[in-house]
Amino acid sequence: TIQHQSKENVFLAWHCGNAPQVLAAKNIPVCLREHSILGPTLGPEKSEGTAEFPLKPGTVTFTRIVEYDGQFKMLITKGKVIPSEDKLRGSWSWVEVPDLDGLYRTLIEEGFTHHASMIHGDIASSLIEFCRFTGIEPIVV
């Protein structure tokens, strides 16, 4: 993840352009282009079709599940997509969380990789309940 240049507790949630268009911010055109990373190597004819747009603002929940030595644990954290005028490639958003340093520390100490799912809405309590039923250790940040 990339920390915002000037805003505290804000990081960039980004991927190459695989978000569904229904998640696009209002009044921002969705652009279909070649893949921003693979395009220069493969050429546009072999890398066309990534959707580029900022994501709509609102509350989001992040989750990532990992397994080490047969033990599963799930990262669960909430944030808020904040509006931005930035022009970036892929599908992306700036996300504000209560404690970005604490989130980074948890990722490292608990062994979570930097890829995670981001779901619009606050579903943390449902994920915690899911963990309880399935024997997964919830790591809530």
Coordinates of C-alpha atoms in Angstrom, one line a residue:
T1 CA 0.0 0.0 0.0
I2 CA 1.0 3.6 -0.5
Q3 CA 0.5 6.2 2.2
H4 CA -1.0 9.5 1.1
Q5 CA 1.5 12.2 0.6
S6 CA -0.1 14.8 2.9
K7 CA -3.1 13.2 4.7
E8 CA -2.5 11.3 7.9
N9 CA -4.1 7.8 8.2
V10 CA -4.9 7.6 4.4
F11 CA -3.6 5.0 2.0
L12 CA -4.1 4.1 -1.6
A13 CA -6.3 1.0 -2.3
W14 CA -5.5 0.2 -5.9
H15 CA -5.6 -2.5 -8.4
C16 CA -4.9 -2.7 -12.1
G17 CA -8.5 -2.2 -13.2
N18 CA -10.6 -5.2 -12.1
A19 CA -13.3 -3.4 -10.1
P20 CA -16.9 -3.6 -11.4
Q21 CA -18.2 -0.3 -12.9
V22 CA -21.1 -0.1 -10.4
L23 CA -18.4 0.9 -7.8
A24 CA -17.3 3.9 -9.8
A25 CA -17.5 7.4 -8.3
K26 CA -20.4 9.4 -9.6
N27 CA -19.9 11.8 -12.5
I28 CA -16.5 10.3 -13.3
P29 CA -16.2 8.6 -16.7
V30 CA -15.1 4.9 -16.7
C31 CA -12.3 4.4 -19.1
L32 CA -11.4 1.0 -20.6
R33 CA -7.6 0.9 -21.4
E34 CA -4.7 -1.4 -21.8
H35 CA -3.2 -2.8 -18.6
S36 CA -1.0 -0.2 -17.0
I37 CA 1.8 -2.7 -16.1
L38 CA 1.5 -5.4 -18.8
G39 CA 0.6 -3.0 -21.6
P40 CA 4.1 -1.7 -22.3
T41 CA 5.5 -5.3 -22.4
L42 CA 2.7 -7.1 -24.2
G43 CA 1.3 -4.3 -26.3
P44 CA -2.2 -2.8 -26.1
E45 CA -3.7 -5.5 -28.3
K46 CA -2.9 -8.2 -25.7
S47 CA -3.7 -6.2 -22.6
E48 CA -6.8 -4.3 -23.4
G49 CA -9.8 -4.2 -21.1
T50 CA -8.9 -2.9 -17.7
A51 CA -11.5 -0.5 -16.2
E52 CA -10.0 2.7 -14.9
F53 CA -11.9 5.0 -12.4
P54 CA -11.9 6.1 -8.8
L55 CA -14.2 4.2 -6.5
K56 CA -17.3 5.7 -4.9
P57 CA -16.9 7.2 -1.5
G58 CA -18.3 5.6 1.7
T59 CA -17.6 3.1 4.4
V60 CA -15.6 0.0 3.5
T61 CA -14.4 -3.1 5.2
F62 CA -11.1 -4.8 4.4
T63 CA -10.4 -8.5 4.9
R64 CA -7.7 -10.9 4.3
I65 CA -7.5 -14.6 5.4
V66 CA -4.2 -16.4 5.8
E67 CA -3.2 -19.9 7.0
Y68 CA 0.0 -20.8 8.8
D69 CA 0.7 -24.4 10.0
G70 CA -3.0 -25.3 9.7
Q71 CA -4.2 -22.2 11.7
F72 CA -6.4 -19.7 9.9
K73 CA -6.7 -16.0 10.9
M74 CA -8.6 -13.2 9.2
L75 CA -7.7 -9.5 9.1
I76 CA -10.7 -7.3 9.5
T77 CA -10.6 -3.5 9.4
K78 CA -12.9 -0.7 8.5
G79 CA -12.2 2.6 6.7
K80 CA -13.7 5.3 4.6
V81 CA -13.2 6.0 0.9
I82 CA -12.6 9.7 0.5
P83 CA -13.2 11.7 -2.7
S84 CA -10.2 12.7 -4.7
E85 CA -9.5 14.7 -7.8
D86 CA -6.3 12.7 -8.5
K87 CA -5.9 11.0 -11.9
L88 CA -4.5 7.5 -11.5
R89 CA -4.5 4.3 -13.6
G90 CA -6.5 1.2 -12.6
S91 CA -9.4 1.2 -10.2
W92 CA -8.5 2.9 -7.0
S93 CA -9.4 5.0 -3.9
W94 CA -7.8 6.8 -1.1
V95 CA -9.0 5.2 2.1
E96 CA -8.9 6.8 5.6
V97 CA -8.5 4.5 8.6
P98 CA -8.4 5.3 12.3
D99 CA -4.7 4.1 12.7
L100 CA -2.7 3.5 9.6
D101 CA 0.5 2.8 11.6
G102 CA -1.3 0.3 13.7
L103 CA -2.7 -1.4 10.5
Y104 CA 0.8 -1.6 8.9
R105 CA 2.2 -3.0 12.2
T106 CA -0.6 -5.6 12.3
L107 CA 0.1 -6.6 8.7
I108 CA 3.7 -7.3 9.5
E109 CA 3.4 -8.8 12.9
E110 CA 0.5 -11.1 12.0
G111 CA 2.0 -12.1 8.6
F112 CA -0.7 -10.7 6.3
T113 CA 0.2 -10.0 2.7
H114 CA -0.6 -6.6 1.3
H115 CA -3.4 -7.9 -1.0
A116 CA -6.9 -7.7 0.6
S117 CA -10.5 -7.6 -0.4
M118 CA -12.4 -4.3 0.0
I119 CA -16.1 -4.4 0.4
H120 CA -18.4 -1.3 0.4
G121 CA -20.3 -1.2 3.7
D122 CA -19.6 -2.1 7.3
I123 CA -19.6 -5.9 7.5
A124 CA -17.1 -6.3 10.3
S125 CA -19.5 -7.8 12.8
S126 CA -20.7 -10.4 10.3
L127 CA -17.1 -11.4 9.5
I128 CA -16.3 -11.7 13.2
E129 CA -19.4 -14.0 13.6
F130 CA -18.2 -16.0 10.6
C131 CA -14.8 -16.4 12.3
R132 CA -16.5 -17.6 15.5
F133 CA -18.5 -20.3 13.6
T134 CA -15.5 -21.5 11.6
G135 CA -12.8 -21.4 14.1
I136 CA -10.8 -18.7 12.4
E137 CA -9.0 -16.2 14.6
P138 CA -10.3 -12.7 13.9
I139 CA -7.6 -10.0 13.9
V140 CA -9.5 -6.7 14.2
V141 CA -7.7 -3.5 13.6

